[in-house]
Short mmCIF file of C-alpha atoms in Angstrom, two decimals:
data_model
loop_
_atom_site.label_atom_id
_atom_site.label_comp_id
_atom_site.label_asym_id
_atom_site.label_seq_id
_atom_site.Cartn_x
_atom_site.Cartn_y
_atom_site.Cartn_z
CA MET A 1 50.64 101.72 84.03
CA MET A 2 49.88 98.24 85.41
CA ASN A 3 52.92 96.75 83.61
CA ARG A 4 55.16 99.33 85.25
CA TRP A 5 53.70 98.49 88.65
CA HIS A 6 54.41 94.78 88.17
CA VAL A 7 58.03 95.55 87.21
CA LEU A 8 58.38 97.73 90.30
CA LYS A 9 57.00 94.97 92.54
CA ARG A 10 59.58 92.57 91.16
CA LEU A 11 62.46 95.02 91.62
CA MET A 12 61.57 96.02 95.18
CA PRO A 13 62.67 92.72 96.85
CA LEU A 14 65.95 92.91 94.90
CA LEU A 15 66.57 96.51 95.98
CA VAL A 16 65.74 95.71 99.62
CA GLY A 17 68.10 92.72 99.51
CA MET A 18 70.91 94.86 98.09
CA VAL A 19 70.42 97.47 100.83
CA LEU A 20 70.58 94.81 103.56
CA LEU A 21 73.64 93.21 101.96
CA LEU A 22 75.54 96.49 101.63
CA SER A 23 74.65 97.52 105.17
CA ALA A 24 76.65 94.51 106.40
CA CYS A 25 79.81 95.55 104.54
CA GLY A 26 82.77 97.17 106.23
CA ARG A 27 84.34 97.03 109.68
CA ALA A 28 83.40 98.60 112.98
CA ASP A 29 86.86 100.15 113.40
CA LEU A 30 86.81 101.56 109.86
CA SER A 31 83.61 103.56 110.15
CA THR A 32 83.09 107.27 110.66
CA LEU A 33 79.61 106.34 111.88
CA ARG A 34 81.08 104.84 115.08
CA PRO A 35 83.21 107.65 116.52
CA GLN A 36 85.59 106.63 119.31
CA GLY A 37 86.95 110.03 120.34
CA PRO A 38 85.90 113.67 120.80
CA VAL A 39 87.24 114.84 117.43
CA ALA A 40 85.45 112.05 115.57
CA GLU A 41 82.30 112.67 117.59
CA GLU A 42 82.26 116.36 116.66
CA GLN A 43 82.74 115.52 112.99
CA PHE A 44 79.99 112.91 113.25
CA GLY A 45 77.70 115.54 114.76
CA LEU A 46 78.21 117.76 111.71
CA MET A 47 77.52 114.80 109.47
CA LYS A 48 74.23 114.07 111.26
CA LEU A 49 73.18 117.73 111.05
CA THR A 50 73.91 117.80 107.31
CA ILE A 51 72.02 114.56 106.70
CA MET A 52 69.00 115.74 108.70
CA ILE A 53 68.82 118.98 106.70
CA MET A 54 69.12 117.08 103.41
CA VAL A 55 66.44 114.57 104.44
CA LEU A 56 64.13 117.41 105.51
CA VAL A 57 64.59 119.21 102.18
CA VAL A 58 64.02 116.01 100.18
CA LEU A 59 60.86 115.11 102.14
CA VAL A 60 59.38 118.61 101.80
CA VAL A 61 60.18 118.84 98.09
CA PHE A 62 58.74 115.40 97.37
CA ALA A 63 55.64 116.13 99.48
CA ILE A 64 55.03 119.38 97.59
CA ALA A 65 55.67 117.66 94.25
CA VAL A 66 53.18 114.87 95.02
CA TYR A 67 50.60 117.38 96.27
CA VAL A 68 50.94 119.54 93.15
CA ILE A 69 50.77 116.53 90.81
CA ILE A 70 47.53 115.32 92.43
CA ARG A 71 45.90 118.67 93.25
CA PHE A 72 46.58 120.43 89.97
CA ARG A 73 46.52 117.57 87.49
CA ARG A 74 44.62 118.19 84.29
CA ARG A 75 41.06 116.84 84.43
CA PRO A 76 39.39 115.23 81.41
CA GLY A 77 37.95 117.93 79.19
CA ASP A 78 39.78 120.78 80.93
CA LYS A 79 41.38 122.98 78.23
CA THR A 80 42.14 126.00 80.40
CA ILE A 81 45.64 127.32 81.01
CA PRO A 82 46.71 126.99 84.69
CA VAL A 83 47.34 130.10 86.72
CA GLN A 84 50.94 131.24 86.12
CA VAL A 85 53.02 132.03 89.22
CA GLU A 86 55.98 133.56 87.39
CA GLY A 87 56.84 136.86 89.04
CA ASN A 88 55.05 135.99 92.28
CA HIS A 89 57.16 137.97 94.73
CA LYS A 90 55.86 136.12 97.79
CA LEU A 91 56.87 132.70 96.42
CA GLU A 92 60.24 133.98 95.22
CA ILE A 93 61.00 135.42 98.64
CA ILE A 94 59.96 132.17 100.36
CA TRP A 95 62.12 129.87 98.20
CA THR A 96 65.08 132.28 98.50
CA VAL A 97 64.89 132.79 102.27
CA ILE A 98 64.46 129.11 103.19
CA PRO A 99 67.78 127.95 101.62
CA ILE A 100 69.58 130.91 103.24
CA VAL A 101 68.22 129.93 106.66
CA LEU A 102 69.25 126.29 106.11
CA LEU A 103 72.76 127.36 105.05
CA ILE A 104 73.11 129.48 108.19
CA ILE A 105 71.95 126.56 110.37
CA LEU A 106 74.58 124.36 108.72
CA GLY A 107 77.29 126.98 108.27
CA VAL A 108 77.59 128.33 111.81
CA PRO A 109 78.47 125.01 113.55
CA THR A 110 80.62 123.98 110.56
CA VAL A 111 82.77 127.11 110.71
CA LYS A 112 83.00 126.78 114.50
CA SER A 113 84.19 123.17 114.22
CA VAL A 114 86.62 123.87 111.39
CA PHE A 115 88.43 126.55 113.40
CA GLY A 116 88.15 124.59 116.64
CA LEU A 117 89.65 121.42 115.15
CA ALA A 118 92.47 123.45 113.57
CA LYS A 119 94.01 124.10 116.98
CA ASP A 120 97.79 123.60 116.90
CA TYR A 121 99.21 121.32 119.60
CA THR A 122 102.66 120.92 118.02
CA HIS A 123 104.24 123.03 120.79
CA ASP A 124 102.15 121.66 123.63
CA SER A 125 104.44 119.91 126.12
CA LYS A 126 101.57 117.78 127.44
CA ALA A 127 100.59 116.44 124.03
CA ILE A 128 102.19 113.37 122.46
CA GLN A 129 104.10 114.68 119.44
CA ILE A 130 104.16 112.34 116.45
CA HIS A 131 105.81 112.95 113.09
CA VAL A 132 104.04 110.89 110.44
CA THR A 133 105.85 110.19 107.17
CA ALA A 134 103.98 108.39 104.40
CA HIS A 135 105.85 106.11 102.00
CA GLN A 136 104.78 103.83 99.19
CA TYR A 137 103.20 101.78 100.80
CA TRP A 138 103.91 102.04 104.51
CA TRP A 139 103.75 104.51 107.39
CA GLU A 140 106.59 105.78 109.56
CA PHE A 141 105.85 107.13 113.07
CA GLU A 142 108.46 109.12 114.94
CA TYR A 143 108.11 110.36 118.52
CA PRO A 144 110.67 113.22 118.50
CA ASN A 145 110.36 114.05 122.19
CA LEU A 146 110.74 110.40 123.20
CA GLY A 147 113.51 109.34 120.83
CA VAL A 148 111.47 106.50 119.30
CA LYS A 149 110.72 105.63 115.70
CA THR A 150 108.50 102.80 114.52
CA ALA A 151 106.38 101.78 111.55
CA GLN A 152 102.96 100.48 110.61
CA GLU A 153 101.67 100.48 114.21
CA LEU A 154 101.01 103.72 116.07
CA ILE A 155 101.07 103.23 119.83
CA ILE A 156 99.44 106.04 121.83
CA PRO A 157 98.20 106.59 125.40
CA ASN A 158 94.50 107.08 126.15
CA ASP A 159 95.02 110.09 128.43
CA ALA A 160 96.67 112.67 126.18
CA VAL A 161 96.11 114.78 123.09
CA ILE A 162 97.87 113.27 120.07
CA SER A 163 99.51 115.96 117.93
CA VAL A 164 100.33 114.85 114.38
CA ALA A 165 102.66 116.55 111.90
CA ALA A 166 102.28 114.73 108.58
CA LYS A 167 104.34 114.76 105.39
CA THR A 168 105.24 112.37 102.58
CA ALA A 169 108.53 110.97 101.34
CA ASP A 170 107.29 110.43 97.79
CA VAL A 171 103.84 110.91 96.23
CA LEU A 172 100.73 112.37 97.86
CA HIS A 173 99.06 110.29 100.54
CA SER A 174 96.35 110.98 103.12
CA PHE A 175 96.51 110.01 106.79
CA TRP A 176 93.13 108.75 108.04
CA ILE A 177 91.88 106.99 111.17
CA PRO A 178 88.11 106.86 110.49
CA SER A 179 87.01 106.07 114.05
CA LEU A 180 89.22 108.73 115.65
CA ALA A 181 89.65 111.68 113.26
CA GLY A 182 89.24 113.01 109.74
CA LYS A 183 91.72 112.89 106.89
CA THR A 184 94.95 114.89 106.65
CA ASP A 185 96.88 115.05 103.39
CA THR A 186 100.62 114.38 103.43
CA ASN A 187 102.49 116.67 101.07
CA PRO A 188 106.13 116.62 99.90
CA GLY A 189 108.91 119.01 100.87
CA GLY A 190 108.44 121.31 103.82
CA ASN A 191 104.66 121.45 103.45
CA VAL A 192 103.70 119.78 106.73
CA ASN A 193 100.05 119.43 107.70
CA THR A 194 99.08 119.23 111.36
CA MET A 195 96.11 117.77 113.17
CA TYR A 196 95.21 116.43 116.58
CA PHE A 197 92.90 113.83 118.06
CA GLU A 198 92.18 112.02 121.30
CA ALA A 199 91.47 108.35 121.89
CA PRO A 200 90.04 107.81 125.40
CA LYS A 201 89.04 104.20 124.74
CA THR A 202 91.78 101.56 124.70
CA GLY A 203 91.76 99.21 121.75
CA VAL A 204 93.01 98.78 118.20
CA TYR A 205 91.78 101.01 115.37
CA LEU A 206 92.42 100.66 111.67
CA GLY A 207 94.06 103.47 109.70
CA LYS A 208 94.11 103.91 105.95
CA CYS A 209 95.66 105.93 103.18
CA ALA A 210 92.82 108.00 101.71
CA GLU A 211 94.66 109.35 98.64
CA LEU A 212 95.15 107.26 95.50
CA CYS A 213 98.92 106.76 95.51
CA GLY A 214 99.65 103.76 93.30
CA PRO A 215 98.79 100.09 92.68
CA SER A 216 98.88 99.15 96.39
CA HIS A 217 96.98 102.19 97.66
CA SER A 218 94.16 100.03 99.05
CA LEU A 219 96.73 97.92 100.93
CA MET A 220 98.40 100.87 102.67
CA ASP A 221 96.92 100.12 106.09
CA PHE A 222 98.23 100.78 109.56
CA LYS A 223 97.04 100.09 113.10
CA VAL A 224 96.52 102.48 115.97
CA LYS A 225 96.88 100.77 119.33
CA VAL A 226 95.51 102.80 122.25
CA VAL A 227 96.87 101.72 125.65
CA ASP A 228 96.91 103.13 129.17
CA ARG A 229 99.71 105.47 130.23
CA ALA A 230 101.68 102.86 132.15
CA SER A 231 101.66 100.50 129.15
CA PHE A 232 102.69 103.34 126.85
CA ASP A 233 105.66 104.22 129.08
CA ARG A 234 106.73 100.57 129.13
CA TRP A 235 106.47 100.41 125.34
CA VAL A 236 108.70 103.47 124.95
CA ALA A 237 111.28 101.90 127.27
CA ALA A 238 111.08 98.56 125.46
CA MET A 239 111.64 100.25 122.09
CA LYS A 240 114.89 101.73 123.41
CA ASN A 241 116.25 98.49 124.84
CA PRO A 242 119.15 96.80 123.02
CA VAL A 243 118.19 93.82 120.87
CA GLN A 244 120.11 90.55 120.82
CA LEU A 245 120.90 89.06 117.40
CA PRO A 246 120.50 85.28 116.91
CA ASP A 247 123.05 83.00 118.58
CA ASN A 248 123.43 81.21 115.27
CA GLN A 249 126.24 83.17 113.60
CA GLN A 250 125.09 82.26 110.09
CA VAL A 251 121.63 83.68 110.74
CA ALA A 252 123.15 86.76 112.40
CA ASP A 253 125.40 87.35 109.38
CA LEU A 254 122.42 86.88 107.09
CA LEU A 255 120.44 89.49 109.03
CA ASN A 256 123.34 91.94 108.94
CA LYS A 257 123.74 91.50 105.20
CA GLN A 258 120.14 91.24 104.01
CA CYS A 259 118.04 93.08 106.62
CA LEU A 260 120.01 95.51 108.74
CA SER A 261 121.39 97.34 105.70
CA CYS A 262 117.90 98.84 105.24
CA HIS A 263 116.01 98.23 108.48
CA ALA A 264 116.65 98.91 112.14
CA ILE A 265 116.14 96.38 114.93
CA GLY A 266 116.58 98.01 118.30
CA ASP A 267 119.98 99.70 118.37
CA LYS A 268 121.22 97.86 115.28
CA GLY A 269 120.84 98.52 111.57
CA VAL A 270 119.82 101.52 109.49
CA GLN A 271 116.39 103.17 109.61
CA LEU A 272 115.88 103.72 105.88
CA TYR A 273 112.79 101.54 105.74
CA PRO A 274 110.33 100.21 108.38
CA ASN A 275 111.77 99.77 111.87
CA LEU A 276 111.40 96.08 112.75
CA THR A 277 111.75 96.42 116.53
CA GLY A 278 108.99 94.40 118.18
CA ILE A 279 107.53 93.26 114.86
CA GLY A 280 106.57 89.94 116.45
CA SER A 281 104.03 91.65 118.70
CA ARG A 282 102.41 93.79 116.01
CA GLN A 283 98.88 93.31 114.75
CA ALA A 284 99.98 92.76 111.15
CA VAL A 285 102.96 92.25 108.86
CA ALA A 286 103.39 94.89 106.14
CA GLY A 287 100.22 96.50 107.45
CA ILE A 288 97.95 94.11 105.55
CA LEU A 289 98.85 90.52 106.59
CA VAL A 290 96.89 90.13 109.82
CA ASN A 291 98.59 88.11 112.55
CA THR A 292 96.38 85.44 114.08
CA ASP A 293 96.74 81.84 115.14
CA LYS A 294 93.27 81.10 113.73
CA PRO A 295 93.35 82.42 110.15
CA GLU A 296 90.05 82.59 108.27
CA TYR A 297 90.89 84.80 105.30
CA LYS A 298 93.69 84.81 102.73
CA ASN A 299 95.39 87.83 104.32
CA GLU A 300 95.59 86.15 107.75
CA GLY A 301 98.16 83.85 109.29
CA SER A 302 100.58 83.42 112.15
CA VAL A 303 103.32 86.05 112.56
CA GLU A 304 105.95 83.65 111.30
CA ASP A 305 103.90 82.51 108.30
CA ASN A 306 103.08 86.11 107.35
CA LEU A 307 106.74 87.07 107.58
CA LYS A 308 107.71 84.16 105.34
CA ARG A 309 105.06 85.15 102.83
CA TRP A 310 106.22 88.76 102.83
CA ILE A 311 109.97 88.07 102.61
CA LYS A 312 109.52 85.44 99.90
CA ASP A 313 107.66 87.72 97.47
CA PRO A 314 106.82 91.27 98.62
CA GLN A 315 105.54 92.26 95.17
CA LYS A 316 102.89 89.57 95.31
CA VAL A 317 101.59 90.95 98.62
CA LYS A 318 101.94 94.66 97.74
CA PRO A 319 102.47 95.33 94.02
CA GLY A 320 104.76 98.31 93.48
CA THR A 321 106.35 98.22 96.91
CA LEU A 322 110.04 99.16 97.11
CA MET A 323 110.84 96.03 99.12
CA PRO A 324 112.79 93.83 96.65
CA LYS A 325 112.52 90.09 96.26
CA VAL A 326 115.73 88.92 97.94
CA ASP A 327 117.54 85.86 96.67
CA LEU A 328 117.20 83.57 99.70
CA THR A 329 116.68 79.87 100.15
CA ASP A 330 113.59 78.59 101.92
CA ASP A 331 115.72 77.65 104.93
CA GLN A 332 117.16 81.17 105.13
CA ILE A 333 113.68 82.71 104.89
CA ASP A 334 112.47 80.37 107.63
CA ALA A 335 115.38 81.33 109.89
CA ILE A 336 114.85 85.08 109.40
CA ALA A 337 111.08 84.79 109.86
CA LYS A 338 111.50 82.74 113.05
CA TYR A 339 113.89 85.31 114.53
CA LEU A 340 111.71 88.31 113.62
CA ALA A 341 108.56 86.58 114.91
CA GLY A 342 110.30 86.23 118.26
CA LEU A 343 110.94 89.96 118.53
CA LYS A 344 108.14 90.78 120.93
CA LEU A 345 107.74 93.77 123.21
CA GLU A 346 106.26 93.14 126.64
CA TYR A 347 104.41 96.24 127.75
#
């Protein structure tokens, strides 16, 4: 018994250290424990209720177990058979009724929230309608009532309900903004799933794919940028403005041949793959290369550097992506990256 106690004393500091270390993992904008909107707050409330019930049950069961072990342990010399409680109707009723009561306490608010959060806003004229299409490994956002389509960065106002209709263009994915709302699967064909959420606090929130969809599943990130209504209106207008191609004709021809055959920039090109309008003012390139002038991690860099890195070898950044490695010289890559980095939207 003493040897076991010594082993436990040695393991305790290690376990405590692991708990403290793991508690520091993750990001504030990628946590369901820090809700930033009414939908997320309601879901968090259900989570807290569930956890409290589980903790209560565990504490009571352990307390009873410890009491029974100590109170009814076999004493030295005691050869008697303990009193058998099998068939004790009172005990059976007690341990049957208690779980039923706990299930009712948990079930009533759960059912209420499930039906409440299933409200359909797809025909609400006041809501911002967004069609989400998941691709390997990027996100397409279309605003059908506003005539705007973009990718990787969802811009929304802070004063409206956001109505989402989600589907996939290939395999199964799952649309998830942890701080704002729960997950919604994206299915193929005409099987469109709907959801809604609100984001009253301006800021940038991280979104993820929550369904294993291939080798770059963990890299299928997107950003949700919440702005005030005036900024949102300016963004919509800026997205519709014509875009000027480079004055250098060689670079313009290169863009027409290598980029605009698959991508759209303003009123030019084809929207088969991510719309590049305003890519210079986005939070990230390809959803995973974070744009910053003070990089600290390997997935960070300036907009121009991230664009060079992505164009040079997309498969190295996102294995399995459909973006091919284009046969370009370093000078051509530099020219394209410089032009795209300059595509900024002022809103």
